[in-house]
Amino acid sequence: MSLLMITTKRVITRVFVLNFSTAGPNATALLACTLITGITVPITLRSYSIHREWVLISLTTTGVFLSLYPNPVISLLAAAVAIISLTSLLFVDTTILENQIGVATGLSVLIIIMTRAVTGAVSLYATTIGRIEIAGMVFIFIGISLAQADETTNKFAALTVLPSFAPLAGVLVLTSAWLAAPVASARWASYPYFSAVVSSVVGLTGGTLFISGHTLSLFRKTSLGCVTAIIGMSGIVIGGTFGIVGIILATISVPVLASAGGQRYKHSHIQINAWHVGFVTACVQGICVVILFGFVFAVNAAFVPGGVFLMNKAPIFIIGLAAFVALSGFIVSLRTLRSDSDPSTTGYIQTRRSILAYLATGSISSLAAWDSAPQTDTTTESDLHVATYNIHRYFDSTGTYNLESVANVLRAQRVGLIGLQETTGTRLTTGHTHGVRWLAAQLEYHYAIAPPTSTEGYGVALLSVWPITQTQTISLPQTDGPPRDALYAVVDHPRGPLSIVVAHLDTTGQIRVRQTTEIQHFLDGIDPAVVLGDFNATPTERPIRLMTQSFTDAWDEAGQRDGKTFATPTPSRRIDYVFVRGLTVQTASTFGTTTESDHRGVRATLSIVPGEDAFSK
């Protein structure tokens, strides 16, 4: 089941890479229909046999491994094949496990949370360690299949009543889209990733204990699961204290609603065949996918035709998705008519083993999610090395994750401060990749980010070898495009506090002048100060002429040649800048290639007045 959720997210990210990151909308968007796998269930399960099971296992293995391939079309199609095969295999397991499938679902979600925490809160496809984890899961999947294939096939062949399955399919869409990646909740409302992981562990464990009890009927359990799902997702999007409580409630609902998908109908007149199950499941999946893509379009409203009508509507869609999944489980609980006196089929030993597995996996997840502070650089050298770099939302020009190549480029610069642009990667379309956190951990930096994902902006960030003592989001003037807020931070440099602004201005128009003016007004009276950013303007345009009235353009002061930084494949414009005030520019250079990102970075060496104990004010 973990592989099914992983490959589901792979299909989603590849569809959007092909239609937004590397090209405009095109026919590959139709491949999103491969997420609707329910209708394939009756076809693949017809005359089910050990031979057919091995075909499905082989297709799954091949599909998952090929989904690791960098080419977005090949990886998308391969992931789709894996999803179709895994859905049929999961249906067989659900038929056998019945309501225990809820326990298995919760544990599968927790396994994904653990593996993502180990990789640093990024997509498993984004790093070498993550890809190794995927390969490891495939080998475990093959091993379990080898051990249980004959027994599973025989048990399934002996059954005459099928499970409802549709609620489980809906739960898997919801977990793939959000709940299996606690970083999505953490970055939505700007609270610690560690807190989100611990809350998820608590919720999933609580949900498993809840469905393992004997005191409530299926109807009552599912009803409470519906309430916790809707209230939980609402709390997450509200954020703050409500966000933490929301994560716990929403994740409690995961095993509860999933268990409804394993229920068999109790009376012969409502027994159903595989075609009925497949059709209903496909309908539930189809509606979930429509709602999910509505959410994605709302988050990216500035890039969607007619997106103005979707602005600030993302919370409605994600809460609506939770509500629809809850509704599907509620309807099933009505039709199965399970009596209050009908005991749970999850035995004490099984429950105890499940809880132990939850606690072990949850402990690893929590430990891996803990943010350890990097060692602070206490040297007092007179030179200050800074850089700015637009990292294209963690994808290169081919749609392949660029985190590791970006890390190598930045490591080679050996700078104390790095301003990053296009860092809002914790969206579903990037596989919920918290690239800033990952880069900071790999390069041993402190980090700060602005704004939260809920603002639907591009995102900017600061990496610093010195502690960041103060941060503030600067609200810049907006158009009907994506928000372009800037980040203000104060760094505890050994010579004294240093003010930094990281910015990413609009692509065209007079709005850039207003945004530049806002940054200057914010920094009035602050000296020294450094501004790092993608200004989307060349040196002769008014925003840059305005900035150089009160700041020094590091490239103009000490750069060589033309310093062009954008775009691919051959940079033709200089739009990325290091601006300084109260510091002397010694050198300036560009770094990186358009292989890692669609921008080159700019590096500058600044000098601090020798003998000063602190920066002047």
XYZ file of C-alpha atoms in Angstrom:
617
model
C 0.000 0.000 0.000
C 2.929 2.339 0.659
C 4.124 1.773 -2.904
C 0.639 2.598 -4.185
C 0.627 5.965 -2.404
C 4.175 6.738 -3.536
C 3.453 5.989 -7.202
C 0.145 7.876 -7.038
C 2.004 11.000 -6.017
C 4.582 10.313 -8.732
C 1.855 10.377 -11.392
C 0.488 13.666 -10.027
C 3.885 15.382 -9.952
C 4.827 14.148 -13.426
C 1.538 15.386 -14.922
C 2.162 18.868 -13.576
C 5.838 18.894 -14.512
C 4.858 18.067 -18.091
C 2.117 20.711 -18.182
C 3.588 23.562 -16.122
C 7.308 23.216 -15.318
C 8.745 22.091 -18.662
C 5.936 23.107 -21.042
C 2.471 24.585 -21.223
C -0.770 22.585 -21.039
C -0.720 19.645 -23.462
C -2.216 16.223 -24.115
C -0.159 14.580 -21.348
C -2.631 16.084 -18.868
C -5.009 13.299 -19.904
C -2.636 10.831 -18.250
C -4.086 11.997 -14.940
C -6.930 9.609 -15.803
C -4.557 6.753 -14.944
C -5.260 7.604 -11.303
C -8.772 6.193 -11.790
C -7.861 2.525 -11.481
C -11.029 1.077 -9.986
C -12.495 0.065 -13.320
C -9.487 -2.172 -13.998
C -10.165 -4.288 -10.894
C -12.843 -6.600 -12.385
C -10.748 -7.084 -15.521
C -7.574 -8.096 -13.701
C -9.429 -10.212 -11.123
C -11.436 -12.260 -13.606
C -10.547 -15.951 -13.065
C -7.923 -14.887 -10.529
C -5.049 -17.356 -10.192
C -1.503 -17.622 -8.925
C -0.296 -16.969 -12.467
C -2.273 -13.734 -12.661
C -0.993 -12.654 -9.261
C 2.590 -13.085 -10.428
C 1.846 -11.064 -13.544
C 0.559 -8.235 -11.327
C 3.599 -8.489 -9.054
C 5.933 -8.378 -12.067
C 4.130 -5.360 -13.542
C 4.305 -3.602 -10.178
C 8.027 -4.239 -9.820
C 8.777 -3.110 -13.366
C 6.541 -0.060 -13.069
C 8.032 1.159 -9.793
C 11.618 0.753 -10.982
C 10.912 2.504 -14.295
C 9.161 5.309 -12.413
C 12.637 6.190 -11.116
C 13.686 7.068 -14.666
C 14.343 10.815 -15.115
C 12.270 11.249 -18.287
C 8.884 12.547 -17.046
C 6.768 10.754 -19.675
C 8.405 7.367 -19.114
C 8.300 7.713 -15.326
C 4.645 8.797 -15.457
C 3.555 5.855 -17.602
C 5.584 3.438 -15.480
C 4.055 4.754 -12.260
C 0.599 4.421 -13.839
C 1.265 0.747 -14.628
C 2.359 0.213 -11.018
C -0.799 1.906 -9.702
C -3.097 -0.270 -11.809
C -1.344 -3.473 -10.714
C -1.129 -2.452 -7.069
C -4.821 -1.530 -6.951
C -5.805 -5.059 -7.988
C -3.390 -6.629 -5.507
C -4.688 -4.349 -2.767
C -8.260 -5.355 -3.576
C -7.341 -9.009 -3.045
C -5.678 -8.187 0.285
C -8.659 -6.077 1.343
C -11.040 -8.949 0.597
C -9.033 -11.192 2.918
C -8.188 -8.701 5.674
C -11.677 -7.168 5.893
C -11.727 -4.395 8.525
C -8.076 -5.062 9.433
C -7.236 -3.175 6.255
C -7.664 -0.016 8.342
C -4.766 -1.055 10.565
C -2.670 -1.878 7.501
C -3.501 1.482 5.923
C -2.429 3.424 8.989
C 0.846 1.512 9.175
C 1.485 2.068 5.455
C 0.999 5.816 5.870
C 3.347 5.767 8.838
C 5.990 3.940 6.784
C 5.867 6.711 4.186
C 6.134 9.348 6.917
C 9.176 7.519 8.297
C 10.942 7.179 4.944
C 10.278 10.818 4.097
C 11.606 11.911 7.489
C 14.769 9.880 6.937
C 15.305 11.536 3.542
C 14.783 15.020 4.986
C 11.119 15.829 4.248
C 11.476 15.627 0.479
C 10.018 13.380 -2.215
C 11.573 9.932 -2.182
C 12.271 10.434 -5.881
C 14.306 13.590 -5.190
C 17.423 12.087 -3.595
C 19.624 9.028 -3.901
C 18.688 7.865 -0.400
C 15.003 8.176 -1.231
C 15.373 6.170 -4.427
C 17.229 3.479 -2.487
C 14.327 3.420 -0.013
C 11.871 2.909 -2.879
C 13.994 0.046 -4.220
C 14.112 -1.453 -0.735
C 10.325 -1.324 -0.470
C 10.041 -3.096 -3.825
C 12.294 -5.940 -2.645
C 10.305 -6.236 0.591
C 7.125 -6.309 -1.498
C 8.552 -9.126 -3.639
C 9.654 -11.075 -0.554
C 6.256 -10.842 1.116
C 4.552 -11.777 -2.151
C 6.779 -14.849 -2.538
C 5.928 -15.976 0.968
C 2.173 -15.425 0.764
C 1.168 -15.691 -2.907
C -0.261 -19.233 -2.794
C -2.099 -18.693 0.480
C -3.509 -15.339 -0.644
C -4.734 -16.722 -3.974
C -6.433 -19.707 -2.327
C -8.157 -17.560 0.289
C -9.395 -15.097 -2.301
C -10.707 -17.880 -4.548
C -12.732 -19.292 -1.644
C -14.539 -16.014 -0.928
C -17.907 -15.221 -2.475
C -18.592 -11.772 -1.008
C -16.460 -8.791 -1.988
C -15.563 -5.722 0.095
C -16.865 -2.252 -0.706
C -13.267 -1.001 -1.323
C -14.302 2.470 -2.573
C -13.787 4.252 0.800
C -10.268 2.810 0.989
C -9.518 4.108 -2.517
C -10.690 7.564 -1.437
C -8.558 7.468 1.706
C -5.500 6.618 -0.389
C -6.064 9.698 -2.558
C -6.346 11.900 0.548
C -3.223 10.453 2.162
C -1.232 10.630 -1.078
C -2.306 14.237 -1.571
C -1.593 15.454 1.959
C -1.672 13.354 5.122
C 1.227 11.011 4.286
C 3.456 14.099 4.042
C 3.298 15.982 7.377
C 5.495 18.686 5.873
C 2.465 19.765 3.807
C 0.622 20.678 7.003
C 3.723 22.166 8.622
C 4.518 24.519 5.742
C 0.883 25.415 5.103
C 0.748 27.350 8.349
C 4.453 27.697 9.291
C 4.931 25.421 12.274
C 7.713 22.891 12.919
C 7.967 19.773 10.805
C 8.811 17.770 13.922
C 5.508 18.768 15.526
C 3.610 17.719 12.397
C 5.317 14.308 12.345
C 4.686 13.618 16.038
C 1.051 14.689 15.661
C 0.650 12.335 12.694
C 2.126 9.433 14.660
C -0.223 10.137 17.565
C -3.240 10.368 15.276
C -2.536 7.199 13.296
C -1.846 5.220 16.462
C -4.999 6.588 18.074
C -7.067 5.684 15.027
C -5.791 2.114 15.106
C -6.622 1.737 18.788
C -10.052 3.172 18.079
C -11.009 0.662 15.374
C -9.531 -2.195 17.403
C -11.986 -1.590 20.246
C -15.154 -3.618 20.774
C -17.590 -1.054 22.123
C -18.852 0.738 19.008
C -20.530 -0.468 15.836
C -19.079 0.139 12.398
C -21.667 2.846 11.796
C -20.699 4.765 14.931
C -16.978 4.336 14.350
C -17.270 5.514 10.770
C -19.471 8.435 11.792
C -16.820 9.603 14.241
C -14.196 9.059 11.547
C -16.160 11.347 9.226
C -16.309 14.075 11.857
C -12.597 13.862 12.686
C -11.651 13.938 8.989
C -13.620 17.098 8.224
C -12.768 18.939 11.449
C -9.153 17.802 11.183
C -8.576 19.092 7.648
C -10.353 22.324 8.580
C -8.004 22.758 11.530
C -4.965 22.104 9.351
C -5.842 24.829 6.855
C -6.656 27.273 9.675
C -3.212 26.636 11.142
C -1.685 27.586 14.478
C -2.829 25.520 17.459
C -5.790 24.377 15.394
C -3.299 22.954 12.898
C -1.653 20.590 15.370
C -5.024 19.386 16.665
C -6.206 19.139 13.078
C -3.352 16.814 12.098
C -4.160 14.493 14.993
C -7.875 14.397 14.156
C -7.361 14.007 10.409
C -4.883 11.150 10.819
C -7.167 9.426 13.344
C -9.718 9.229 10.543
C -7.330 7.431 8.154
C -7.503 3.885 9.620
C -11.136 4.411 10.629
C -12.397 5.326 7.148
C -10.062 2.827 5.469
C -11.569 0.023 7.545
C -14.966 0.842 6.013
C -13.466 -0.076 2.640
C -12.830 -3.595 3.907
C -16.385 -4.310 5.014
C -18.386 -6.987 3.250
C -22.099 -6.537 2.756
C -24.031 -8.667 5.198
C -27.167 -9.598 3.249
C -27.431 -11.510 -0.001
C -29.699 -8.970 -1.678
C -26.945 -6.362 -1.529
C -24.024 -8.642 -2.324
C -22.090 -7.187 -5.213
C -19.889 -8.433 -7.998
C -16.475 -7.232 -9.111
C -17.883 -4.991 -11.847
C -20.050 -3.153 -9.356
C -17.108 -2.702 -6.977
C -14.898 -1.497 -9.809
C -17.457 0.987 -11.111
C -18.218 2.495 -7.694
C -14.517 2.661 -6.843
C -13.758 4.365 -10.156
C -16.518 6.917 -9.501
C -15.123 7.689 -6.041
C -11.590 7.964 -7.431
C -12.769 10.151 -10.302
C -14.532 12.611 -8.024
C -11.528 12.646 -5.675
C -9.182 13.384 -8.589
C -11.412 16.224 -9.826
C -11.492 17.780 -6.342
C -7.762 17.225 -5.920
C -6.918 18.907 -9.202
C -9.242 21.745 -8.257
C -7.106 22.172 -5.144
C -3.889 22.144 -7.170
C -5.274 24.674 -9.660
C -6.405 26.897 -6.776
C -2.940 26.829 -5.189
C -1.475 27.689 -8.602
C -4.342 29.990 -9.598
C -2.021 32.646 -11.008
C -0.866 30.236 -13.721
C -4.272 28.806 -14.661
C -6.590 30.348 -17.282
C -9.440 31.944 -15.374
C -7.507 31.358 -12.185
C -8.769 34.591 -10.648
C -11.945 32.699 -9.738
C -9.874 30.114 -7.860
C -7.810 32.568 -5.825
C -7.886 31.692 -2.100
C -10.188 28.721 -2.770
C -7.602 26.002 -2.048
C -8.856 25.346 1.528
C -12.367 24.723 0.201
C -11.114 22.023 -2.157
C -8.935 20.155 0.342
C -11.653 20.220 3.008
C -14.105 19.136 0.315
C -11.860 16.189 -0.540
C -11.806 15.088 3.104
C -15.584 15.512 3.306
C -16.200 13.428 0.184
C -13.906 10.623 1.363
C -15.709 10.685 4.710
C -19.086 10.562 2.945
C -18.097 7.473 0.951
C -17.166 5.683 4.168
C -20.377 6.795 5.863
C -22.549 5.436 3.030
C -20.786 2.078 3.203
C -21.312 1.908 6.965
C -25.047 2.355 6.381
C -25.235 -0.412 3.796
C -23.219 -3.017 5.669
C -25.575 -2.821 8.653
C -23.020 -4.178 11.087
C -24.654 -4.692 14.487
C -23.430 -3.184 17.722
C -22.836 -6.622 19.133
C -20.697 -7.804 16.244
C -17.160 -7.853 17.670
C -14.105 -6.587 15.930
C -12.165 -9.177 13.971
C -8.860 -7.734 15.054
C -7.562 -9.975 17.815
C -5.598 -8.895 20.856
C -2.317 -10.358 19.589
C -2.733 -8.750 16.182
C -3.584 -5.406 17.770
C -0.592 -5.568 20.085
C 1.740 -6.372 17.201
C 0.259 -3.549 15.159
C 0.704 -1.033 17.963
C 4.306 -2.158 18.483
C 4.929 -1.678 14.763
C 3.314 1.760 14.963
C 5.434 2.763 17.955
C 8.665 1.547 16.361
C 7.965 3.266 13.047
C 6.675 6.389 14.769
C 9.755 6.638 16.976
C 12.071 6.449 13.971
C 9.943 9.058 12.183
C 10.076 11.458 15.115
C 13.821 11.080 15.630
C 14.493 11.607 11.926
C 12.245 14.683 11.845
C 14.061 16.435 14.683
C 15.865 19.569 13.497
C 19.361 19.617 14.989
C 21.016 23.025 14.957
C 24.140 23.218 12.779
C 27.444 24.232 14.282
C 27.723 28.013 14.224
C 30.641 29.643 12.417
C 32.374 31.877 14.986
C 35.213 33.112 12.802
C 35.612 36.872 12.647
C 37.294 37.197 9.263
C 36.838 40.537 7.582
C 35.373 39.044 4.395
C 31.697 38.164 4.090
C 30.743 35.784 1.256
C 27.126 35.928 0.041
C 25.157 34.498 -2.879
C 21.722 34.528 -4.495
C 20.237 31.653 -6.492
C 16.844 30.938 -8.081
C 16.459 27.144 -7.859
C 13.329 26.665 -10.019
C 11.201 24.888 -7.413
C 13.655 21.992 -7.188
C 13.329 20.899 -10.841
C 15.797 21.275 -13.694
C 14.766 22.070 -17.270
C 13.914 18.417 -17.999
C 11.612 18.062 -14.992
C 14.101 16.039 -12.938
C 14.624 16.916 -9.276
C 17.699 19.146 -8.977
C 18.224 19.100 -5.198
C 21.451 17.120 -5.205
C 22.974 19.073 -8.088
C 21.971 22.374 -6.455
C 23.549 21.208 -3.198
C 26.795 20.418 -5.009
C 26.806 23.829 -6.687
C 26.175 25.681 -3.425
C 28.709 23.606 -1.499
C 31.398 24.648 -3.956
C 30.682 28.352 -3.332
C 31.624 28.206 0.377
C 29.545 31.240 1.295
C 28.104 32.349 4.622
C 24.735 33.613 3.373
C 22.602 32.343 0.485
C 19.341 33.876 -0.685
C 17.113 31.389 -2.525
C 14.112 32.036 -4.748
C 11.290 29.724 -5.921
C 11.397 27.622 -2.783
C 7.716 26.865 -2.168
C 8.289 23.202 -2.842
C 6.037 21.666 -0.204
C 3.153 21.725 -2.662
C 1.691 18.511 -4.016
C 2.996 19.307 -7.509
C 6.593 18.951 -6.291
C 5.900 15.834 -4.251
C 5.748 17.869 -1.024
C 9.468 18.553 -1.190
C 10.830 20.744 1.615
C 13.980 21.524 -0.316
C 15.172 24.377 1.895
C 15.203 22.158 4.969
C 17.024 19.436 3.030
C 19.633 21.834 1.636
C 20.199 23.359 5.075
C 20.776 19.919 6.585
C 23.117 18.814 3.798
C 25.160 22.028 3.829
C 24.954 22.661 7.609
C 23.138 25.989 7.479
C 20.483 27.650 9.568
C 17.459 28.539 7.453
C 14.405 30.779 7.269
C 11.494 30.665 4.821
C 8.731 33.009 3.691
C 5.834 32.977 3.119
C 3.834 29.866 4.179
C 2.490 27.642 1.400
C -1.061 28.835 2.059
C -0.252 32.227 0.518
C 0.134 30.544 -2.899
C 3.383 32.414 -3.673
C 6.722 31.389 -5.145
C 8.597 31.411 -1.860
C 12.002 32.762 -0.825
C 14.483 31.527 1.767
C 17.755 32.324 3.492
C 20.554 29.897 4.368
C 23.054 31.152 6.939
C 26.062 29.693 8.704
C 25.194 32.027 11.594
C 22.021 31.851 13.712
C 19.010 33.726 12.358
C 17.611 35.697 15.275
C 14.697 37.505 13.646
C 12.494 36.958 10.598
C 9.608 38.821 9.052
C 7.638 38.485 5.842
C 7.556 41.735 3.857
C 4.222 42.036 2.065
C 5.005 43.494 -1.334
C 2.460 45.142 -3.658
C 0.631 42.506 -5.687
C -0.958 42.043 -9.101
C -3.396 39.273 -9.974
C -0.362 36.983 -10.310
C 1.231 34.897 -7.557
C 2.228 36.780 -4.387
C 5.826 38.005 -4.347
C 6.462 38.514 -0.642
C 10.051 39.077 0.503
C 11.891 37.730 3.541
C 13.603 39.978 6.072
C 16.048 38.321 8.458
C 18.591 39.401 11.044
C 21.699 37.231 11.235
C 23.797 36.959 14.399
C 27.165 37.534 12.744
C 30.237 37.516 15.057
C 30.778 41.206 14.214
C 27.193 42.078 15.106
C 23.619 41.788 13.765
C 23.353 41.921 9.986
C 20.098 42.635 8.113
C 19.272 40.600 5.016
C 16.377 40.764 2.564
C 15.655 38.012 0.039
C 13.289 39.003 -2.758
C 11.722 37.734 -5.975
C 9.902 40.440 -7.931
C 7.210 40.191 -10.583
C 8.258 39.299 -14.107
C 7.113 42.486 -15.855
C 5.389 45.816 -15.421
C 5.406 48.824 -13.128
C 4.539 46.610 -10.167
C 8.273 45.874 -9.858
C 8.921 49.563 -9.141
C 6.363 49.530 -6.333
C 7.847 46.325 -4.944
C 11.358 47.775 -5.063
C 10.151 50.918 -3.322
C 8.572 48.832 -0.559
C 11.866 46.999 0.057
C 13.767 50.285 0.222
C 11.266 51.818 2.632
C 11.449 48.733 4.836
C 15.240 49.048 5.047
C 15.266 52.804 5.690
C 17.766 53.557 8.460
C 19.211 50.031 8.488
C 22.933 50.008 7.735
C 24.621 47.736 6.804
C 22.142 45.695 4.802
C 22.275 43.111 2.031
C 19.520 42.459 -0.511
C 19.664 39.172 -2.425
C 17.210 38.424 -5.167
C 15.767 37.720 -8.555
C 14.480 41.153 -9.591
C 13.266 40.097 -13.050
C 14.732 43.332 -14.425
C 17.899 44.193 -16.328
C 20.344 46.879 -15.085
C 18.870 49.546 -17.372
C 15.294 49.070 -16.180
C 13.743 51.355 -13.593
C 13.567 48.894 -10.632
C 17.350 48.465 -10.731
C 18.033 52.161 -11.267
C 15.866 52.798 -8.213
C 17.718 50.220 -6.086
C 21.130 51.635 -6.978
C 20.129 55.040 -5.604
C 20.596 53.675 -2.072
C 22.442 50.366 -2.620
C 25.523 49.223 -4.497
C 25.073 46.634 -7.236
C 27.862 44.149 -6.447
C 28.260 43.133 -10.077
C 28.616 46.714 -11.307
C 31.205 47.289 -8.597
C 33.413 44.227 -9.104
C 31.946 41.822 -11.657
C 33.590 40.572 -14.823
C 32.021 40.410 -18.316
C 28.244 40.776 -18.613
C 27.071 38.589 -15.717
C 23.993 37.251 -17.510
C 22.007 34.852 -15.339
C 18.792 33.965 -17.202
C 17.435 31.998 -19.151
C 17.983 28.507 -20.534
C 19.811 27.189 -22.437
C 22.028 30.273 -22.924
C 21.593 33.141 -20.430
C 20.835 36.422 -22.184
C 19.728 38.726 -19.330
C 21.182 39.831 -15.986
C 18.242 39.798 -13.572
C 19.749 38.286 -10.375
C 21.481 40.685 -7.969
C 23.448 41.198 -4.796
C 22.811 44.722 -3.463
C 24.773 46.005 -0.463
C 24.899 49.053 1.755
C 27.518 49.806 4.399
C 29.865 47.121 3.064
C 32.605 47.162 0.439
C 32.368 44.862 -2.575
C 35.598 43.023 -3.356
C 34.588 40.484 -6.004
C 31.482 39.305 -7.830
C 30.950 36.279 -10.058
C 28.275 33.995 -11.434
C 28.093 30.280 -10.702
C 26.228 27.197 -11.798
C 24.900 26.309 -15.219
C 21.451 26.129 -16.744
C 21.624 22.369 -16.226
C 20.816 22.702 -12.517
C 18.255 25.514 -12.804
C 16.939 28.039 -15.312
C 19.074 30.688 -13.538
C 22.724 31.079 -12.732
C 23.605 32.240 -9.257
C 25.502 35.378 -8.253
C 28.270 35.295 -5.627
C 29.912 38.310 -4.000
C 32.698 38.824 -1.495
C 32.111 41.790 0.793
C 34.599 43.346 3.178
C 33.951 44.325 6.764
C 35.922 47.225 8.171
C 38.894 45.714 10.072
C 39.013 46.330 13.786
C 35.261 46.880 14.188
C 33.626 44.782 16.927
C 30.224 45.137 15.330
C 28.595 46.393 12.216
C 27.904 50.103 12.290
C 24.301 51.186 12.669
